[in-house]
Short mmCIF file of N, CA, C and O in Angstrom, two decimals:
data_model
loop_
_atom_site.label_atom_id
_atom_site.label_comp_id
_atom_site.label_asym_id
_atom_site.label_seq_id
_atom_site.Cartn_x
_atom_site.Cartn_y
_atom_site.Cartn_z
N MET A 1 64.33 -19.56 -9.28
CA MET A 1 63.86 -19.50 -10.64
C MET A 1 64.81 -20.36 -11.48
O MET A 1 66.01 -20.34 -11.27
N LYS A 2 64.25 -21.06 -12.42
CA LYS A 2 65.03 -21.97 -13.27
C LYS A 2 65.57 -21.19 -14.48
O LYS A 2 65.03 -21.25 -15.56
N GLY A 3 66.65 -20.45 -14.27
CA GLY A 3 67.25 -19.68 -15.34
C GLY A 3 67.25 -18.20 -15.03
O GLY A 3 66.73 -17.74 -14.01
N ASN A 4 67.84 -17.45 -15.93
CA ASN A 4 67.91 -16.00 -15.82
C ASN A 4 66.53 -15.42 -16.10
O ASN A 4 65.90 -15.74 -17.11
N TYR A 5 66.07 -14.53 -15.23
CA TYR A 5 64.71 -13.99 -15.40
C TYR A 5 64.55 -13.23 -16.71
O TYR A 5 63.49 -13.26 -17.33
N GLU A 6 65.59 -12.56 -17.20
CA GLU A 6 65.49 -11.84 -18.47
C GLU A 6 65.29 -12.81 -19.64
O GLU A 6 64.51 -12.54 -20.55
N ASP A 7 66.00 -13.94 -19.59
CA ASP A 7 65.83 -14.96 -20.63
C ASP A 7 64.42 -15.54 -20.58
O ASP A 7 63.79 -15.76 -21.63
N ILE A 8 63.95 -15.81 -19.38
CA ILE A 8 62.61 -16.38 -19.24
C ILE A 8 61.55 -15.40 -19.73
O ILE A 8 60.65 -15.77 -20.48
N LEU A 9 61.68 -14.12 -19.35
CA LEU A 9 60.70 -13.12 -19.79
C LEU A 9 60.71 -12.94 -21.30
O LEU A 9 59.68 -12.61 -21.89
N SER A 10 61.84 -13.18 -21.95
CA SER A 10 61.88 -13.07 -23.41
C SER A 10 61.18 -14.26 -24.09
O SER A 10 60.81 -14.17 -25.25
N LYS A 11 60.98 -15.34 -23.33
CA LYS A 11 60.35 -16.55 -23.89
C LYS A 11 58.85 -16.61 -23.64
O LYS A 11 58.17 -17.44 -24.24
N ILE A 12 58.34 -15.78 -22.74
CA ILE A 12 56.92 -15.85 -22.42
C ILE A 12 56.24 -14.54 -22.77
O ILE A 12 56.89 -13.50 -22.92
N SER A 13 54.92 -14.60 -22.92
CA SER A 13 54.13 -13.41 -23.21
C SER A 13 52.81 -13.53 -22.45
O SER A 13 52.58 -14.51 -21.75
N GLY A 14 51.96 -12.56 -22.63
CA GLY A 14 50.66 -12.59 -21.98
C GLY A 14 49.80 -13.77 -22.40
O GLY A 14 48.88 -14.16 -21.70
N GLY A 15 50.13 -14.37 -23.54
CA GLY A 15 49.37 -15.51 -24.02
C GLY A 15 49.96 -16.86 -23.63
O GLY A 15 49.42 -17.91 -23.98
N THR A 16 51.06 -16.86 -22.91
CA THR A 16 51.71 -18.11 -22.50
C THR A 16 50.86 -18.79 -21.43
O THR A 16 50.45 -18.15 -20.46
N PRO A 17 50.59 -20.08 -21.57
CA PRO A 17 49.80 -20.78 -20.55
C PRO A 17 50.48 -20.70 -19.18
O PRO A 17 51.71 -20.74 -19.07
N LEU A 18 49.68 -20.58 -18.15
CA LEU A 18 50.22 -20.45 -16.79
C LEU A 18 51.06 -21.65 -16.39
O LEU A 18 52.03 -21.50 -15.64
N GLU A 19 50.72 -22.82 -16.90
CA GLU A 19 51.50 -24.02 -16.58
C GLU A 19 52.93 -23.88 -17.10
O GLU A 19 53.88 -24.32 -16.46
N THR A 20 53.09 -23.27 -18.26
CA THR A 20 54.41 -23.05 -18.83
C THR A 20 55.20 -22.06 -17.99
O THR A 20 56.39 -22.26 -17.72
N VAL A 21 54.53 -20.98 -17.57
CA VAL A 21 55.19 -19.99 -16.71
C VAL A 21 55.61 -20.65 -15.40
O VAL A 21 56.73 -20.47 -14.93
N ALA A 22 54.72 -21.45 -14.82
CA ALA A 22 55.00 -22.11 -13.54
C ALA A 22 56.19 -23.06 -13.64
O ALA A 22 56.92 -23.25 -12.66
N ALA A 23 56.42 -23.64 -14.81
CA ALA A 23 57.53 -24.58 -14.99
C ALA A 23 58.88 -23.89 -14.79
O ALA A 23 59.88 -24.54 -14.46
N TYR A 24 58.95 -22.59 -14.98
CA TYR A 24 60.19 -21.84 -14.78
C TYR A 24 60.42 -21.45 -13.33
O TYR A 24 61.47 -20.92 -12.98
N CYS A 25 59.43 -21.68 -12.48
CA CYS A 25 59.46 -21.15 -11.12
C CYS A 25 59.80 -22.21 -10.08
O CYS A 25 59.38 -23.36 -10.19
N ASP A 26 60.51 -21.76 -9.04
CA ASP A 26 60.82 -22.62 -7.90
C ASP A 26 59.84 -22.40 -6.75
O ASP A 26 59.69 -23.25 -5.90
N ASN A 27 59.21 -21.22 -6.73
CA ASN A 27 58.28 -20.91 -5.65
C ASN A 27 57.24 -19.89 -6.12
O ASN A 27 57.31 -19.41 -7.26
N VAL A 28 56.33 -19.56 -5.24
CA VAL A 28 55.24 -18.64 -5.58
C VAL A 28 55.78 -17.25 -5.89
O VAL A 28 55.27 -16.57 -6.80
N GLU A 29 56.81 -16.83 -5.20
CA GLU A 29 57.39 -15.51 -5.44
C GLU A 29 57.94 -15.41 -6.86
O GLU A 29 57.79 -14.37 -7.52
N ASP A 30 58.58 -16.47 -7.35
CA ASP A 30 59.07 -16.48 -8.73
C ASP A 30 57.91 -16.31 -9.71
O ASP A 30 57.99 -15.54 -10.66
N PHE A 31 56.85 -17.07 -9.46
CA PHE A 31 55.68 -17.02 -10.34
C PHE A 31 55.08 -15.62 -10.34
O PHE A 31 54.79 -15.06 -11.41
N GLU A 32 54.90 -15.04 -9.17
CA GLU A 32 54.33 -13.69 -9.08
C GLU A 32 55.22 -12.67 -9.78
O GLU A 32 54.72 -11.76 -10.45
N PHE A 33 56.53 -12.83 -9.65
CA PHE A 33 57.46 -11.93 -10.32
C PHE A 33 57.30 -12.00 -11.83
O PHE A 33 57.22 -10.97 -12.51
N LEU A 34 57.26 -13.21 -12.37
CA LEU A 34 57.14 -13.37 -13.82
C LEU A 34 55.82 -12.82 -14.32
O LEU A 34 55.78 -12.10 -15.34
N ILE A 35 54.73 -13.12 -13.64
CA ILE A 35 53.41 -12.64 -14.06
C ILE A 35 53.37 -11.12 -14.03
O ILE A 35 52.81 -10.48 -14.92
N ALA A 36 53.97 -10.52 -13.03
CA ALA A 36 53.97 -9.06 -12.91
C ALA A 36 54.83 -8.39 -13.99
O ALA A 36 54.59 -7.23 -14.33
N ASN A 37 55.80 -9.11 -14.52
CA ASN A 37 56.75 -8.49 -15.46
C ASN A 37 56.62 -8.97 -16.91
O ASN A 37 57.35 -8.50 -17.77
N VAL A 38 55.69 -9.85 -17.19
CA VAL A 38 55.53 -10.35 -18.55
C VAL A 38 54.92 -9.25 -19.42
O VAL A 38 54.11 -8.44 -18.96
N LYS A 39 55.34 -9.22 -20.66
CA LYS A 39 54.78 -8.25 -21.60
C LYS A 39 53.36 -8.67 -21.96
O LYS A 39 53.11 -9.82 -22.30
N PRO A 40 52.41 -7.73 -21.89
CA PRO A 40 51.04 -8.08 -22.25
C PRO A 40 50.91 -8.39 -23.73
O PRO A 40 51.68 -7.87 -24.54
N THR A 41 49.99 -9.24 -24.05
CA THR A 41 49.70 -9.56 -25.44
C THR A 41 48.54 -8.70 -25.90
O THR A 41 47.50 -8.66 -25.26
N ALA A 42 48.74 -8.01 -26.99
CA ALA A 42 47.67 -7.22 -27.54
C ALA A 42 46.56 -8.11 -28.03
O ALA A 42 46.80 -9.17 -28.59
N ASN A 43 45.36 -7.66 -27.78
CA ASN A 43 44.21 -8.41 -28.28
C ASN A 43 44.02 -8.06 -29.75
O ASN A 43 43.51 -7.00 -30.08
N ALA A 44 44.46 -8.93 -30.60
CA ALA A 44 44.36 -8.69 -32.03
C ALA A 44 42.93 -8.89 -32.50
O ALA A 44 42.32 -9.91 -32.22
N VAL A 45 42.41 -7.91 -33.18
CA VAL A 45 41.06 -7.97 -33.71
C VAL A 45 41.15 -8.53 -35.13
O VAL A 45 41.94 -8.06 -35.94
N GLN A 46 40.36 -9.54 -35.39
CA GLN A 46 40.33 -10.14 -36.72
C GLN A 46 39.42 -9.32 -37.64
O GLN A 46 38.27 -9.07 -37.30
N LEU A 47 39.93 -8.92 -38.78
CA LEU A 47 39.17 -8.15 -39.75
C LEU A 47 39.11 -8.94 -41.06
O LEU A 47 40.13 -9.22 -41.66
N SER A 48 37.91 -9.27 -41.47
CA SER A 48 37.75 -10.00 -42.73
C SER A 48 38.02 -9.06 -43.90
O SER A 48 37.91 -7.84 -43.79
N ASN A 49 38.37 -9.64 -45.02
CA ASN A 49 38.60 -8.84 -46.23
C ASN A 49 37.35 -8.08 -46.63
O ASN A 49 37.43 -6.93 -47.07
N ASP A 50 36.19 -8.73 -46.49
CA ASP A 50 34.93 -8.07 -46.84
C ASP A 50 34.68 -6.85 -45.96
O ASP A 50 34.22 -5.81 -46.44
N LEU A 51 34.98 -6.97 -44.68
CA LEU A 51 34.78 -5.86 -43.75
C LEU A 51 35.74 -4.72 -44.07
O LEU A 51 35.34 -3.55 -44.09
N VAL A 52 36.96 -5.03 -44.38
CA VAL A 52 37.94 -4.00 -44.74
C VAL A 52 37.49 -3.29 -46.02
O VAL A 52 37.53 -2.07 -46.11
N GLN A 53 37.04 -4.06 -47.00
CA GLN A 53 36.56 -3.47 -48.25
C GLN A 53 35.37 -2.55 -48.01
O GLN A 53 35.30 -1.46 -48.58
N ALA A 54 34.44 -2.98 -47.18
CA ALA A 54 33.27 -2.16 -46.86
C ALA A 54 33.70 -0.87 -46.16
O ALA A 54 33.15 0.21 -46.43
N ALA A 55 34.68 -0.98 -45.28
CA ALA A 55 35.17 0.20 -44.57
C ALA A 55 35.86 1.17 -45.52
O ALA A 55 35.64 2.38 -45.45
N VAL A 56 36.68 0.64 -46.41
CA VAL A 56 37.36 1.48 -47.39
C VAL A 56 36.33 2.22 -48.25
O VAL A 56 36.45 3.42 -48.49
N GLU A 57 35.31 1.51 -48.67
CA GLU A 57 34.25 2.11 -49.48
C GLU A 57 33.51 3.21 -48.71
O GLU A 57 33.17 4.25 -49.26
N SER A 58 33.28 2.97 -47.42
CA SER A 58 32.50 3.93 -46.62
C SER A 58 33.25 5.24 -46.35
O SER A 58 32.62 6.25 -46.06
N VAL A 59 34.58 5.22 -46.46
CA VAL A 59 35.35 6.43 -46.17
C VAL A 59 36.08 6.98 -47.39
O VAL A 59 36.92 7.87 -47.25
N LYS A 60 35.72 6.51 -48.56
CA LYS A 60 36.49 6.91 -49.75
C LYS A 60 36.43 8.41 -50.02
O LYS A 60 37.36 8.97 -50.59
N ASP A 61 35.37 9.08 -49.59
CA ASP A 61 35.24 10.52 -49.83
C ASP A 61 35.46 11.35 -48.57
O ASP A 61 35.05 12.51 -48.51
N ILE A 62 36.10 10.77 -47.58
CA ILE A 62 36.30 11.43 -46.29
C ILE A 62 37.80 11.64 -46.06
O ILE A 62 38.61 10.77 -46.34
N ALA A 63 38.13 12.81 -45.52
CA ALA A 63 39.53 13.11 -45.19
C ALA A 63 39.98 12.22 -44.02
O ALA A 63 39.17 11.87 -43.16
N PRO A 64 41.27 11.85 -43.99
CA PRO A 64 41.76 10.97 -42.92
C PRO A 64 41.47 11.47 -41.50
O PRO A 64 41.15 10.69 -40.62
N ASP A 65 41.54 12.80 -41.29
CA ASP A 65 41.30 13.33 -39.94
C ASP A 65 39.83 13.29 -39.54
O ASP A 65 39.49 13.52 -38.39
N GLU A 66 38.95 12.99 -40.48
CA GLU A 66 37.51 12.88 -40.19
C GLU A 66 37.07 11.45 -39.93
O GLU A 66 35.94 11.20 -39.55
N ILE A 67 37.96 10.50 -40.14
CA ILE A 67 37.63 9.09 -39.91
C ILE A 67 37.70 8.81 -38.42
O ILE A 67 38.73 9.04 -37.78
N THR A 68 36.58 8.35 -37.87
CA THR A 68 36.54 8.01 -36.45
C THR A 68 35.98 6.61 -36.27
O THR A 68 35.27 6.10 -37.14
N ALA A 69 36.29 6.01 -35.14
CA ALA A 69 35.75 4.69 -34.84
C ALA A 69 34.23 4.75 -34.76
O ALA A 69 33.54 3.84 -35.22
N ALA A 70 33.70 5.84 -34.19
CA ALA A 70 32.24 5.98 -34.07
C ALA A 70 31.59 6.02 -35.45
O ALA A 70 30.54 5.40 -35.66
N PHE A 71 32.19 6.75 -36.38
CA PHE A 71 31.65 6.83 -37.75
C PHE A 71 31.61 5.44 -38.39
O PHE A 71 30.61 5.03 -38.96
N ILE A 72 32.71 4.73 -38.28
CA ILE A 72 32.79 3.38 -38.87
C ILE A 72 31.81 2.44 -38.19
O ILE A 72 31.12 1.66 -38.84
N GLN A 73 31.72 2.54 -36.87
CA GLN A 73 30.82 1.69 -36.11
C GLN A 73 29.37 1.89 -36.55
O GLN A 73 28.63 0.93 -36.76
N ARG A 74 28.97 3.15 -36.69
CA ARG A 74 27.59 3.45 -37.11
C ARG A 74 27.33 2.99 -38.54
O ARG A 74 26.30 2.39 -38.83
N ASN A 75 28.26 3.27 -39.45
CA ASN A 75 28.03 2.97 -40.86
C ASN A 75 28.11 1.49 -41.20
O ASN A 75 27.47 1.05 -42.15
N LEU A 76 28.89 0.74 -40.45
CA LEU A 76 29.03 -0.69 -40.75
C LEU A 76 28.30 -1.57 -39.75
O LEU A 76 28.30 -2.79 -39.88
N ASN A 77 27.72 -0.94 -38.73
CA ASN A 77 26.96 -1.66 -37.71
C ASN A 77 27.81 -2.78 -37.08
O ASN A 77 27.43 -3.94 -37.09
N ILE A 78 28.99 -2.38 -36.57
CA ILE A 78 29.92 -3.32 -35.95
C ILE A 78 30.27 -2.83 -34.55
O ILE A 78 29.97 -1.70 -34.18
N GLY A 79 30.93 -3.67 -33.78
CA GLY A 79 31.34 -3.32 -32.44
C GLY A 79 32.54 -2.39 -32.42
O GLY A 79 33.25 -2.23 -33.41
N TYR A 80 32.78 -1.81 -31.24
CA TYR A 80 33.87 -0.84 -31.12
C TYR A 80 35.26 -1.41 -31.40
O TYR A 80 36.05 -0.76 -32.09
N PRO A 81 35.60 -2.60 -30.89
CA PRO A 81 36.97 -3.09 -31.15
C PRO A 81 37.30 -3.20 -32.64
O PRO A 81 38.37 -2.79 -33.09
N GLN A 82 36.35 -3.72 -33.42
CA GLN A 82 36.58 -3.81 -34.87
C GLN A 82 36.62 -2.42 -35.49
O GLN A 82 37.46 -2.15 -36.35
N ALA A 83 35.73 -1.54 -35.06
CA ALA A 83 35.70 -0.19 -35.62
C ALA A 83 37.00 0.55 -35.32
O ALA A 83 37.54 1.24 -36.19
N ALA A 84 37.53 0.40 -34.12
CA ALA A 84 38.78 1.07 -33.76
C ALA A 84 39.94 0.52 -34.59
O ALA A 84 40.79 1.28 -35.06
N ALA A 85 39.97 -0.79 -34.77
CA ALA A 85 41.03 -1.40 -35.59
C ALA A 85 40.92 -0.92 -37.04
O ALA A 85 41.94 -0.61 -37.68
N LEU A 86 39.71 -0.86 -37.55
CA LEU A 86 39.51 -0.37 -38.92
C LEU A 86 39.90 1.10 -39.03
O LEU A 86 40.48 1.52 -40.02
N CYS A 87 39.57 1.89 -38.03
CA CYS A 87 39.91 3.31 -38.03
C CYS A 87 41.42 3.48 -38.13
O CYS A 87 41.90 4.25 -38.96
N ASP A 88 42.16 2.75 -37.33
CA ASP A 88 43.63 2.81 -37.39
C ASP A 88 44.14 2.39 -38.76
O ASP A 88 45.03 3.04 -39.33
N LEU A 89 43.59 1.31 -39.28
CA LEU A 89 44.02 0.81 -40.59
C LEU A 89 43.73 1.84 -41.68
O LEU A 89 44.59 2.14 -42.51
N LEU A 90 42.52 2.38 -41.69
CA LEU A 90 42.13 3.32 -42.73
C LEU A 90 42.95 4.60 -42.67
O LEU A 90 43.32 5.15 -43.71
N LYS A 91 43.21 5.07 -41.47
CA LYS A 91 44.02 6.29 -41.36
C LYS A 91 45.43 6.05 -41.88
O LYS A 91 46.02 6.93 -42.49
N SER A 92 45.97 4.87 -41.64
CA SER A 92 47.31 4.58 -42.14
C SER A 92 47.32 4.45 -43.66
O SER A 92 48.31 4.78 -44.31
N ILE A 93 46.23 3.98 -44.23
CA ILE A 93 46.14 3.83 -45.68
C ILE A 93 45.97 5.19 -46.37
O ILE A 93 46.58 5.45 -47.40
N LYS A 94 45.14 6.05 -45.77
CA LYS A 94 44.79 7.32 -46.42
C LYS A 94 45.80 8.42 -46.21
O LYS A 94 45.68 9.48 -46.80
N THR A 95 46.80 8.23 -45.35
CA THR A 95 47.76 9.32 -45.11
C THR A 95 48.95 9.22 -46.02
O THR A 95 49.24 8.31 -46.69
#
């Protein structure tokens, strides 16, 4: 491996191109080690301001413990990943 593995792992993430990871490696075992130990990258869900505003409006009369991803999904007609992200955001705002 070209360098200290801890230093290399601090420089790469789940979103690092494989070619970049491979550049740190001397052999396949090095590559497999880095891939197995890299920190995963969270899939960040993009939320538009309009969507956030609509979500805030839809839960303005609801207690934080009653806000669910399913409720948001049904009321805003959106997919689960966005609804879950909005649910987390709204609960943090309302508490």
